[in-house]
mmCIF file of C-alpha atoms and ligand atoms in Angstrom:
data_model
loop_
_atom_site.group_PDB
_atom_site.id
_atom_site.type_symbol
_atom_site.label_atom_id
_atom_site.label_comp_id
_atom_site.label_asym_id
_atom_site.label_seq_id
_atom_site.Cartn_x
_atom_site.Cartn_y
_atom_site.Cartn_z
ATOM 1 C CA UNK A 1 -24.127 -152.888 -48.671
ATOM 2 C CA UNK A 2 -22.046 -150.196 -50.295
ATOM 3 C CA UNK A 3 -23.264 -149.896 -53.871
ATOM 4 C CA UNK A 4 -24.581 -146.639 -55.210
ATOM 5 C CA UNK A 5 -28.127 -146.096 -56.425
ATOM 6 C CA UNK A 6 -28.316 -144.782 -59.991
ATOM 7 C CA UNK A 7 -30.938 -142.299 -61.124
ATOM 8 C CA UNK A 8 -31.497 -141.963 -64.872
ATOM 9 C CA UNK A 9 -34.173 -139.508 -65.873
ATOM 10 C CA UNK A 10 -35.178 -140.346 -69.465
ATOM 11 C CA UNK A 11 -35.100 -137.642 -72.157
ATOM 12 C CA UNK A 12 -32.762 -135.549 -70.046
ATOM 13 C CA UNK A 13 -29.057 -135.467 -69.539
ATOM 14 C CA UNK A 14 -29.813 -136.201 -65.947
ATOM 15 C CA UNK A 15 -27.990 -139.235 -64.638
ATOM 16 C CA UNK A 16 -26.692 -139.182 -61.136
ATOM 17 C CA UNK A 17 -25.612 -141.423 -58.304
ATOM 18 C CA UNK A 18 -26.787 -141.584 -54.734
ATOM 19 C CA UNK A 19 -23.790 -142.590 -52.598
ATOM 20 C CA UNK A 20 -24.634 -144.077 -49.205
ATOM 21 C CA UNK A 21 -21.966 -144.883 -46.642
ATOM 22 C CA UNK A 22 -20.951 -144.790 -42.999
ATOM 23 C CA UNK A 23 -17.424 -143.443 -43.477
ATOM 24 C CA UNK A 24 -16.024 -140.825 -41.090
ATOM 25 C CA UNK A 25 -17.535 -137.418 -41.828
ATOM 26 C CA UNK A 26 -13.955 -136.125 -42.093
ATOM 27 C CA UNK A 27 -13.752 -137.939 -45.492
ATOM 28 C CA UNK A 28 -16.770 -136.227 -46.988
ATOM 29 C CA UNK A 29 -15.120 -132.999 -48.146
ATOM 30 C CA UNK A 30 -12.503 -134.804 -50.222
ATOM 31 C CA UNK A 31 -15.067 -137.191 -51.677
ATOM 32 C CA UNK A 32 -17.173 -134.235 -52.817
ATOM 33 C CA UNK A 33 -14.208 -132.195 -54.065
ATOM 34 C CA UNK A 34 -12.990 -135.205 -56.073
ATOM 35 C CA UNK A 35 -16.394 -135.259 -57.716
ATOM 36 C CA UNK A 36 -16.250 -131.502 -58.490
ATOM 37 C CA UNK A 37 -12.778 -131.675 -60.031
ATOM 38 C CA UNK A 38 -11.497 -128.148 -60.577
ATOM 39 C CA UNK A 39 -14.873 -126.448 -60.333
ATOM 40 C CA UNK A 40 -15.641 -123.688 -57.870
ATOM 41 C CA UNK A 41 -18.360 -124.140 -55.248
ATOM 42 C CA UNK A 42 -20.323 -122.668 -52.365
ATOM 43 C CA UNK A 43 -21.497 -124.699 -49.374
ATOM 44 C CA UNK A 44 -24.919 -123.793 -47.985
ATOM 45 C CA UNK A 45 -25.250 -125.445 -44.610
ATOM 46 C CA UNK A 46 -27.770 -125.583 -41.762
ATOM 47 C CA UNK A 47 -26.667 -123.794 -38.593
ATOM 48 C CA UNK A 48 -27.369 -126.892 -36.488
ATOM 49 C CA UNK A 49 -25.291 -129.104 -38.759
ATOM 50 C CA UNK A 50 -22.512 -126.547 -38.911
ATOM 51 C CA UNK A 51 -22.329 -126.393 -35.106
ATOM 52 C CA UNK A 52 -22.141 -130.180 -34.849
ATOM 53 C CA UNK A 53 -20.027 -131.031 -37.862
ATOM 54 C CA UNK A 54 -18.420 -127.808 -39.155
ATOM 55 C CA UNK A 55 -14.999 -128.839 -37.862
ATOM 56 C CA UNK A 56 -15.210 -132.405 -39.196
ATOM 57 C CA UNK A 57 -16.408 -131.194 -42.584
ATOM 58 C CA UNK A 58 -13.576 -128.692 -42.678
ATOM 59 C CA UNK A 59 -14.652 -126.592 -45.669
ATOM 60 C CA UNK A 60 -12.878 -123.216 -45.987
ATOM 61 C CA UNK A 61 -14.861 -120.634 -44.072
ATOM 62 C CA UNK A 62 -14.962 -118.323 -47.103
ATOM 63 C CA UNK A 63 -16.783 -121.043 -49.042
ATOM 64 C CA UNK A 64 -19.602 -121.424 -46.518
ATOM 65 C CA UNK A 65 -22.995 -119.790 -46.053
ATOM 66 C CA UNK A 66 -24.784 -120.758 -42.830
ATOM 67 C CA UNK A 67 -28.589 -120.674 -42.761
ATOM 68 C CA UNK A 68 -30.806 -120.862 -39.666
ATOM 69 C CA UNK A 69 -32.965 -123.947 -39.208
ATOM 70 C CA UNK A 70 -36.727 -124.313 -39.433
ATOM 71 C CA UNK A 71 -39.419 -124.378 -42.110
ATOM 72 C CA UNK A 72 -39.917 -120.610 -41.740
ATOM 73 C CA UNK A 73 -36.376 -120.051 -43.008
ATOM 74 C CA UNK A 74 -37.296 -121.545 -46.389
ATOM 75 C CA UNK A 75 -38.263 -118.109 -47.631
ATOM 76 C CA UNK A 76 -37.517 -115.612 -50.367
ATOM 77 C CA UNK A 77 -35.113 -113.635 -48.140
ATOM 78 C CA UNK A 78 -32.794 -116.558 -47.509
ATOM 79 C CA UNK A 79 -33.105 -117.564 -51.154
ATOM 80 C CA UNK A 80 -31.875 -114.075 -52.115
ATOM 81 C CA UNK A 81 -29.093 -114.319 -49.550
ATOM 82 C CA UNK A 82 -27.856 -117.454 -51.324
ATOM 83 C CA UNK A 83 -28.144 -115.845 -54.761
ATOM 84 C CA UNK A 84 -26.268 -112.724 -53.554
ATOM 85 C CA UNK A 85 -23.463 -114.858 -52.231
ATOM 86 C CA UNK A 86 -23.233 -116.951 -55.413
ATOM 87 C CA UNK A 87 -22.954 -113.724 -57.399
ATOM 88 C CA UNK A 88 -20.469 -112.155 -54.999
ATOM 89 C CA UNK A 89 -18.214 -115.207 -55.249
ATOM 90 C CA UNK A 90 -18.484 -114.975 -59.027
ATOM 91 C CA UNK A 91 -19.689 -118.535 -59.390
ATOM 92 C CA UNK A 92 -20.122 -119.462 -63.032
ATOM 93 C CA UNK A 93 -22.479 -121.890 -64.727
ATOM 94 C CA UNK A 94 -19.919 -124.646 -64.224
ATOM 95 C CA UNK A 95 -19.805 -124.102 -60.466
ATOM 96 C CA UNK A 96 -21.609 -126.120 -57.824
ATOM 97 C CA UNK A 97 -23.765 -125.406 -54.851
ATOM 98 C CA UNK A 98 -23.352 -127.972 -52.081
ATOM 99 C CA UNK A 99 -26.439 -128.177 -49.852
ATOM 100 C CA UNK A 100 -25.719 -129.712 -46.428
ATOM 101 C CA UNK A 101 -28.705 -130.090 -44.120
ATOM 102 C CA UNK A 102 -32.290 -131.286 -44.020
ATOM 103 C CA UNK A 103 -35.178 -130.619 -46.388
ATOM 104 C CA UNK A 104 -35.253 -126.871 -45.749
ATOM 105 C CA UNK A 105 -31.648 -126.395 -46.866
ATOM 106 C CA UNK A 106 -31.881 -128.930 -49.702
ATOM 107 C CA UNK A 107 -35.073 -127.444 -51.115
ATOM 108 C CA UNK A 108 -34.048 -123.797 -50.829
ATOM 109 C CA UNK A 109 -30.418 -124.156 -51.889
ATOM 110 C CA UNK A 110 -31.633 -126.470 -54.662
ATOM 111 C CA UNK A 111 -34.011 -123.774 -55.886
ATOM 112 C CA UNK A 112 -31.181 -121.217 -55.806
ATOM 113 C CA UNK A 113 -28.977 -123.634 -57.805
ATOM 114 C CA UNK A 114 -31.773 -124.161 -60.312
ATOM 115 C CA UNK A 115 -32.273 -120.428 -60.946
ATOM 116 C CA UNK A 116 -28.837 -118.796 -60.539
ATOM 117 C CA UNK A 117 -27.487 -118.295 -64.073
ATOM 118 C CA UNK A 118 -30.392 -120.532 -65.175
ATOM 119 C CA UNK A 119 -28.896 -123.461 -63.350
ATOM 120 C CA UNK A 120 -25.605 -124.538 -61.803
ATOM 121 C CA UNK A 121 -24.504 -127.897 -60.390
ATOM 122 C CA UNK A 122 -26.202 -129.072 -57.216
ATOM 123 C CA UNK A 123 -24.791 -131.535 -54.691
ATOM 124 C CA UNK A 124 -27.208 -132.744 -52.045
ATOM 125 C CA UNK A 125 -25.825 -133.858 -48.688
ATOM 126 C CA UNK A 126 -28.927 -134.742 -46.661
ATOM 127 C CA UNK A 127 -28.376 -134.883 -42.904
ATOM 128 C CA UNK A 128 -31.849 -135.850 -41.668
ATOM 129 C CA UNK A 129 -33.664 -139.134 -42.217
ATOM 130 C CA UNK A 130 -36.417 -137.290 -44.051
ATOM 131 C CA UNK A 131 -34.086 -135.623 -46.509
ATOM 132 C CA UNK A 132 -32.183 -138.921 -47.013
ATOM 133 C CA UNK A 133 -35.299 -140.869 -47.971
ATOM 134 C CA UNK A 134 -37.228 -138.171 -49.770
ATOM 135 C CA UNK A 135 -36.357 -134.547 -50.406
ATOM 136 C CA UNK A 136 -32.723 -134.861 -51.558
ATOM 137 C CA UNK A 137 -33.683 -137.121 -54.458
ATOM 138 C CA UNK A 138 -36.090 -136.567 -57.325
ATOM 139 C CA UNK A 139 -35.532 -132.919 -58.088
ATOM 140 C CA UNK A 140 -38.308 -131.053 -56.302
ATOM 141 C CA UNK A 141 -36.793 -127.787 -55.081
ATOM 142 C CA UNK A 142 -38.733 -124.834 -53.714
ATOM 143 C CA UNK A 143 -39.279 -122.062 -51.219
ATOM 144 C CA UNK A 144 -42.439 -121.241 -49.279
ATOM 145 C CA UNK A 145 -44.557 -118.129 -49.738
ATOM 146 C CA UNK A 146 -46.235 -116.381 -46.791
ATOM 147 C CA UNK A 147 -49.331 -118.445 -47.448
ATOM 148 C CA UNK A 148 -48.179 -121.778 -48.770
ATOM 149 C CA UNK A 149 -45.508 -124.416 -48.538
ATOM 150 C CA UNK A 150 -43.339 -125.030 -51.630
ATOM 151 C CA UNK A 151 -45.406 -122.597 -53.716
ATOM 152 C CA UNK A 152 -42.430 -121.295 -55.743
ATOM 153 C CA UNK A 153 -40.103 -123.929 -57.100
ATOM 154 C CA UNK A 154 -38.949 -126.098 -59.944
ATOM 155 C CA UNK A 155 -37.920 -129.607 -60.877
ATOM 156 C CA UNK A 156 -34.148 -129.658 -60.825
ATOM 157 C CA UNK A 157 -32.173 -132.858 -60.424
ATOM 158 C CA UNK A 158 -28.962 -132.829 -58.395
ATOM 159 C CA UNK A 159 -25.617 -133.821 -59.924
ATOM 160 C CA UNK A 160 -24.965 -136.221 -57.037
ATOM 161 C CA UNK A 161 -26.309 -137.108 -53.596
ATOM 162 C CA UNK A 162 -23.973 -138.060 -50.741
ATOM 163 C CA UNK A 163 -25.657 -139.747 -47.776
ATOM 164 C CA UNK A 164 -23.553 -140.352 -44.672
ATOM 165 C CA UNK A 165 -25.383 -142.270 -41.952
ATOM 166 C CA UNK A 166 -23.257 -140.733 -39.195
ATOM 167 C CA UNK A 167 -25.303 -137.531 -39.398
ATOM 168 C CA UNK A 168 -28.318 -139.517 -38.158
ATOM 169 C CA UNK A 169 -26.652 -140.204 -34.787
ATOM 170 C CA UNK A 170 -27.242 -136.666 -33.586
ATOM 171 C CA UNK A 171 -30.718 -136.206 -35.026
ATOM 172 C CA UNK A 172 -33.190 -135.393 -32.254
ATOM 173 C CA UNK A 173 -36.053 -137.792 -31.674
ATOM 174 C CA UNK A 174 -38.649 -135.497 -33.234
ATOM 175 C CA UNK A 175 -36.669 -135.166 -36.458
ATOM 176 C CA UNK A 176 -35.924 -138.879 -36.565
ATOM 177 C CA UNK A 177 -39.634 -139.669 -36.224
ATOM 178 C CA UNK A 178 -40.354 -137.126 -38.927
ATOM 179 C CA UNK A 179 -38.184 -139.151 -41.309
ATOM 180 C CA UNK A 180 -39.949 -142.332 -40.249
ATOM 181 C CA UNK A 181 -43.202 -140.719 -41.439
ATOM 182 C CA UNK A 182 -41.917 -140.722 -45.014
ATOM 183 C CA UNK A 183 -40.363 -144.198 -44.645
ATOM 184 C CA UNK A 184 -43.664 -145.734 -43.466
ATOM 185 C CA UNK A 185 -45.387 -144.061 -46.407
ATOM 186 C CA UNK A 186 -43.351 -146.210 -48.822
ATOM 187 C CA UNK A 187 -44.640 -149.358 -47.109
ATOM 188 C CA UNK A 188 -48.206 -148.373 -48.004
ATOM 189 C CA UNK A 189 -47.482 -147.418 -51.618
ATOM 190 C CA UNK A 190 -44.802 -149.992 -52.513
ATOM 191 C CA UNK A 191 -46.775 -152.061 -54.997
ATOM 192 C CA UNK A 192 -47.989 -148.982 -56.865
ATOM 193 C CA UNK A 193 -44.395 -147.733 -57.340
ATOM 194 C CA UNK A 194 -43.895 -150.160 -60.245
ATOM 195 C CA UNK A 195 -40.458 -151.198 -59.043
ATOM 196 C CA UNK A 196 -39.090 -154.476 -60.396
ATOM 197 C CA UNK A 197 -38.094 -155.813 -56.969
ATOM 198 C CA UNK A 198 -40.738 -156.671 -54.394
ATOM 199 C CA UNK A 199 -39.117 -155.642 -51.105
ATOM 200 C CA UNK A 200 -42.132 -156.561 -48.950
ATOM 201 C CA UNK A 201 -41.274 -153.340 -47.177
ATOM 202 C CA UNK A 202 -44.303 -153.361 -44.867
ATOM 203 C CA UNK A 203 -43.252 -156.750 -43.455
ATOM 204 C CA UNK A 204 -39.605 -155.742 -43.231
ATOM 205 C CA UNK A 205 -40.430 -152.596 -41.260
ATOM 206 C CA UNK A 206 -42.975 -154.406 -39.105
ATOM 207 C CA UNK A 207 -40.549 -157.143 -38.073
ATOM 208 C CA UNK A 208 -37.583 -154.821 -37.526
ATOM 209 C CA UNK A 209 -39.293 -151.828 -35.908
ATOM 210 C CA UNK A 210 -37.248 -152.031 -32.699
ATOM 211 C CA UNK A 211 -33.888 -152.072 -34.492
ATOM 212 C CA UNK A 212 -34.971 -149.209 -36.695
ATOM 213 C CA UNK A 213 -36.134 -147.120 -33.727
ATOM 214 C CA UNK A 214 -32.789 -147.892 -32.032
ATOM 215 C CA UNK A 215 -31.084 -146.499 -35.180
ATOM 216 C CA UNK A 216 -29.117 -149.654 -35.889
ATOM 217 C CA UNK A 217 -27.031 -148.539 -38.897
ATOM 218 C CA UNK A 218 -27.501 -151.812 -40.792
ATOM 219 C CA UNK A 219 -31.240 -151.299 -40.682
ATOM 220 C CA UNK A 220 -31.096 -147.566 -41.381
ATOM 221 C CA UNK A 221 -28.943 -148.316 -44.421
ATOM 222 C CA UNK A 222 -31.523 -150.834 -45.616
ATOM 223 C CA UNK A 223 -34.607 -148.660 -45.108
ATOM 224 C CA UNK A 224 -32.947 -145.686 -46.808
ATOM 225 C CA UNK A 225 -31.952 -147.847 -49.787
ATOM 226 C CA UNK A 226 -35.409 -149.392 -50.153
ATOM 227 C CA UNK A 227 -37.203 -146.053 -49.768
ATOM 228 C CA UNK A 228 -34.922 -144.492 -52.380
ATOM 229 C CA UNK A 229 -35.208 -147.433 -54.772
ATOM 230 C CA UNK A 230 -38.989 -147.008 -54.649
ATOM 231 C CA UNK A 231 -38.780 -143.250 -55.054
ATOM 232 C CA UNK A 232 -36.358 -143.565 -57.966
ATOM 233 C CA UNK A 233 -38.648 -146.121 -59.656
ATOM 234 C CA UNK A 234 -41.437 -143.534 -59.507
ATOM 235 C CA UNK A 235 -39.587 -140.340 -60.464
ATOM 236 C CA UNK A 236 -37.793 -141.920 -63.407
ATOM 237 C CA UNK A 237 -41.209 -142.768 -64.854
ATOM 238 C CA UNK A 238 -42.820 -139.439 -64.049
ATOM 239 C CA UNK A 239 -40.370 -136.693 -63.146
ATOM 240 C CA UNK A 240 -42.849 -133.806 -63.344
ATOM 241 C CA UNK A 241 -45.698 -135.408 -61.404
ATOM 242 C CA UNK A 242 -48.170 -135.650 -64.237
ATOM 243 C CA UNK A 243 -49.346 -139.082 -63.086
ATOM 244 C CA UNK A 244 -47.549 -141.794 -61.168
ATOM 245 C CA UNK A 245 -45.469 -139.445 -58.981
ATOM 246 C CA UNK A 246 -48.651 -138.244 -57.300
ATOM 247 C CA UNK A 247 -48.633 -141.428 -55.223
ATOM 248 C CA UNK A 248 -45.659 -140.016 -53.294
ATOM 249 C CA UNK A 249 -48.141 -137.529 -51.844
ATOM 250 C CA UNK A 250 -49.879 -140.276 -49.889
ATOM 251 C CA UNK A 251 -50.862 -138.724 -46.530
ATOM 252 C CA UNK A 252 -49.693 -135.299 -47.683
ATOM 253 C CA UNK A 253 -52.884 -133.386 -48.541
ATOM 254 C CA UNK A 254 -54.239 -133.581 -45.011
ATOM 255 C CA UNK A 255 -50.666 -133.422 -43.654
ATOM 256 C CA UNK A 256 -49.927 -130.133 -45.421
ATOM 257 C CA UNK A 257 -53.199 -128.720 -44.094
ATOM 258 C CA UNK A 258 -52.113 -129.566 -40.529
ATOM 259 C CA UNK A 259 -48.729 -127.934 -41.060
ATOM 260 C CA UNK A 260 -50.298 -124.784 -42.474
ATOM 261 C CA UNK A 261 -53.072 -124.475 -39.881
ATOM 262 C CA UNK A 262 -50.446 -124.546 -37.154
ATOM 263 C CA UNK A 263 -48.129 -122.163 -38.986
ATOM 264 C CA UNK A 264 -45.486 -124.901 -39.297
ATOM 265 C CA UNK A 265 -44.861 -124.802 -35.555
ATOM 266 C CA UNK A 266 -46.751 -127.783 -34.112
ATOM 267 C CA UNK A 267 -45.783 -130.691 -36.370
ATOM 268 C CA UNK A 268 -42.724 -131.774 -38.254
ATOM 269 C CA UNK A 269 -43.446 -132.618 -41.880
ATOM 270 C CA UNK A 270 -43.217 -136.377 -41.361
ATOM 271 C CA UNK A 271 -45.420 -136.250 -38.288
ATOM 272 C CA UNK A 272 -48.057 -134.330 -40.256
ATOM 273 C CA UNK A 273 -47.809 -137.002 -42.986
ATOM 274 C CA UNK A 274 -48.376 -139.677 -40.317
ATOM 275 C CA UNK A 275 -51.626 -137.981 -39.229
ATOM 276 C CA UNK A 276 -52.466 -137.617 -42.904
ATOM 277 C CA UNK A 277 -52.087 -141.378 -43.320
ATOM 278 C CA UNK A 278 -54.299 -142.178 -40.324
ATOM 279 C CA UNK A 279 -56.859 -139.775 -41.784
ATOM 280 C CA UNK A 280 -56.807 -141.269 -45.257
ATOM 281 C CA UNK A 281 -57.059 -144.836 -43.923
ATOM 282 C CA UNK A 282 -60.161 -143.825 -41.967
ATOM 283 C CA UNK A 283 -61.532 -142.152 -45.078
ATOM 284 C CA UNK A 284 -60.844 -145.154 -47.325
ATOM 285 C CA UNK A 285 -62.482 -147.447 -44.817
ATOM 286 C CA UNK A 286 -65.551 -145.218 -44.584
ATOM 287 C CA UNK A 287 -65.816 -145.324 -48.381
ATOM 288 C CA UNK A 288 -65.369 -149.119 -48.271
ATOM 289 C CA UNK A 289 -62.240 -148.961 -50.413
ATOM 290 C CA UNK A 290 -60.484 -151.098 -47.802
ATOM 291 C CA UNK A 291 -61.761 -153.488 -45.154
ATOM 292 C CA UNK A 292 -61.476 -153.052 -41.373
ATOM 293 C CA UNK A 293 -58.756 -155.665 -41.230
ATOM 294 C CA UNK A 294 -56.358 -153.685 -43.438
ATOM 295 C CA UNK A 295 -57.148 -150.450 -41.613
ATOM 296 C CA UNK A 296 -56.404 -152.020 -38.211
ATOM 297 C CA UNK A 297 -53.231 -153.619 -39.535
ATOM 298 C CA UNK A 298 -52.086 -150.265 -40.922
ATOM 299 C CA UNK A 299 -52.873 -148.467 -37.656
ATOM 300 C CA UNK A 300 -51.028 -150.920 -35.428
ATOM 301 C CA UNK A 301 -48.067 -150.796 -37.844
ATOM 302 C CA UNK A 302 -47.864 -146.986 -37.586
ATOM 303 C CA UNK A 303 -48.457 -147.106 -33.807
ATOM 304 C CA UNK A 304 -45.511 -149.483 -33.460
ATOM 305 C CA UNK A 305 -43.170 -146.659 -34.467
ATOM 306 C CA UNK A 306 -44.366 -144.472 -31.600
ATOM 307 C CA UNK A 307 -47.305 -142.663 -33.158
ATOM 308 C CA UNK A 308 -50.978 -142.512 -32.165
ATOM 309 C CA UNK A 309 -53.951 -141.324 -34.192
ATOM 310 C CA UNK A 310 -55.500 -138.049 -32.986
ATOM 311 C CA UNK A 311 -58.738 -137.698 -34.902
ATOM 312 C CA UNK A 312 -60.654 -134.393 -34.896
ATOM 313 C CA UNK A 313 -57.606 -132.364 -33.876
ATOM 314 C CA UNK A 314 -58.931 -129.357 -35.747
ATOM 315 C CA UNK A 315 -62.235 -128.000 -36.919
ATOM 316 C CA UNK A 316 -63.208 -129.745 -40.159
ATOM 317 C CA UNK A 317 -64.045 -126.518 -42.053
ATOM 318 C CA UNK A 318 -60.607 -125.190 -41.311
ATOM 319 C CA UNK A 319 -59.014 -128.407 -42.538
ATOM 320 C CA UNK A 320 -61.053 -128.406 -45.734
ATOM 321 C CA UNK A 321 -60.171 -124.755 -46.372
ATOM 322 C CA UNK A 322 -56.479 -125.535 -46.120
ATOM 323 C CA UNK A 323 -56.836 -128.702 -48.196
ATOM 324 C CA UNK A 324 -58.270 -126.484 -50.958
ATOM 325 C CA UNK A 325 -55.233 -124.236 -50.825
ATOM 326 C CA UNK A 326 -52.965 -127.196 -51.702
ATOM 327 C CA UNK A 327 -51.219 -126.487 -54.997
ATOM 328 C CA UNK A 328 -52.253 -129.885 -56.280
ATOM 329 C CA UNK A 329 -55.935 -128.919 -56.315
ATOM 330 C CA UNK A 330 -57.154 -129.594 -59.822
ATOM 331 C CA UNK A 331 -60.212 -127.877 -61.371
ATOM 332 C CA UNK A 332 -61.383 -126.797 -57.915
ATOM 333 C CA UNK A 333 -61.310 -130.418 -56.801
ATOM 334 C CA UNK A 334 -59.183 -131.749 -53.987
ATOM 335 C CA UNK A 335 -57.387 -134.882 -55.136
ATOM 336 C CA UNK A 336 -56.204 -137.434 -52.633
ATOM 337 C CA UNK A 337 -54.182 -140.628 -52.789
ATOM 338 C CA UNK A 338 -56.116 -143.392 -51.073
ATOM 339 C CA UNK A 339 -55.157 -146.918 -50.016
ATOM 340 C CA UNK A 340 -57.053 -149.615 -51.876
ATOM 341 C CA UNK A 341 -55.203 -152.804 -50.851
ATOM 342 C CA UNK A 342 -51.972 -153.612 -48.995
ATOM 343 C CA UNK A 343 -49.211 -151.756 -50.865
ATOM 344 C CA UNK A 344 -51.591 -150.302 -53.450
ATOM 345 C CA UNK A 345 -52.932 -146.749 -53.682
ATOM 346 C CA UNK A 346 -54.835 -144.711 -56.252
ATOM 347 C CA UNK A 347 -55.785 -141.098 -56.852
ATOM 348 C CA UNK A 348 -59.369 -139.938 -56.465
ATOM 349 C CA UNK A 349 -61.491 -136.828 -55.876
ATOM 350 C CA UNK A 350 -61.891 -136.021 -52.219
ATOM 351 C CA UNK A 351 -65.424 -136.039 -50.827
ATOM 352 C CA UNK A 352 -65.316 -133.720 -47.807
ATOM 353 C CA UNK A 353 -68.860 -134.631 -46.744
ATOM 354 C CA UNK A 354 -68.076 -138.328 -46.495
ATOM 355 C CA UNK A 355 -64.688 -137.617 -44.913
ATOM 356 C CA UNK A 356 -66.020 -135.851 -41.858
ATOM 357 C CA UNK A 357 -69.388 -137.553 -41.316
HETATM 358 N N1 LIG B 401 -41.852 -135.643 -51.815
HETATM 359 C C1 LIG B 401 -42.659 -136.066 -52.880
HETATM 360 C C2 LIG B 401 -41.983 -136.046 -54.197
HETATM 361 O O1 LIG B 401 -40.775 -135.932 -54.265
HETATM 362 O O2 LIG B 401 -42.643 -136.141 -55.201
#
């Protein structure tokens, strides 16, 4: 499959393509520069990716800003470093920022692109599975504050997204599994995404787990395309997360709490989302929103991808405290997305007493 995925955000001049291919990485620079035409640009790239692919990408060294890896780097200081460089290079409103890396680079460089001169062009080149299936598309860009993840940010759609599967070959196991966390999420929310095609994504993933874990490119291509089709169906209906888009946070409220409790050092984002999904399935079962059969089916599906539930990892009061600090808390109430039937989820108030009985 080689066709592009189109994203058309209504009431905005925001129409862009997600290009997915397996071409040599050496081709990427020219593909992107063809898209930019005559416009000037700056590449913001992850140090890890630069070490592995800097030569193949072959951008002029004076057009590159290298940023260290890790969630802790998604901070105001690196954001300012990007802004300083954009200003130093005299980039105008017509210029582009090309973000090459995982979610940290995409989110932070995206936020810089959205604020420098009130917004310049943004090209996302996601190099991790997680950024391919989630963060590079949909326009959420942000940096973290000392206290909270993604606390300062905006909604800013890219001008184009270029996904090259070859980057996934060198992804370490932990990062690959992190991406799987977000992929599995789509299997549980598929029917609530209001997409016209029924991919039966749960069954597809279940049957092909081995090939996916082995990183067979045909299957990676397919799971990225399905995940993105579902995400695009959601964000084109609700770009600013006033309703439907909240379902993309399935597993995230508890997941973010885990990431914050451990100062972003114990879990990758996707892994935290996985524990968040185990947690919310247990919760939904306790509240009789789902039956034991669906819960068991969901657990063995997640387990199949190399995960295992670890209930009671942290003190419940600590977890609740961090769940309250989530920026999606509404009127002092924690809101969670819960499973209600295979493929279906809904939003509801979180009952911390029932959750930890
Ligand atoms: N990662 C969730 C969203 O884009 O809304």
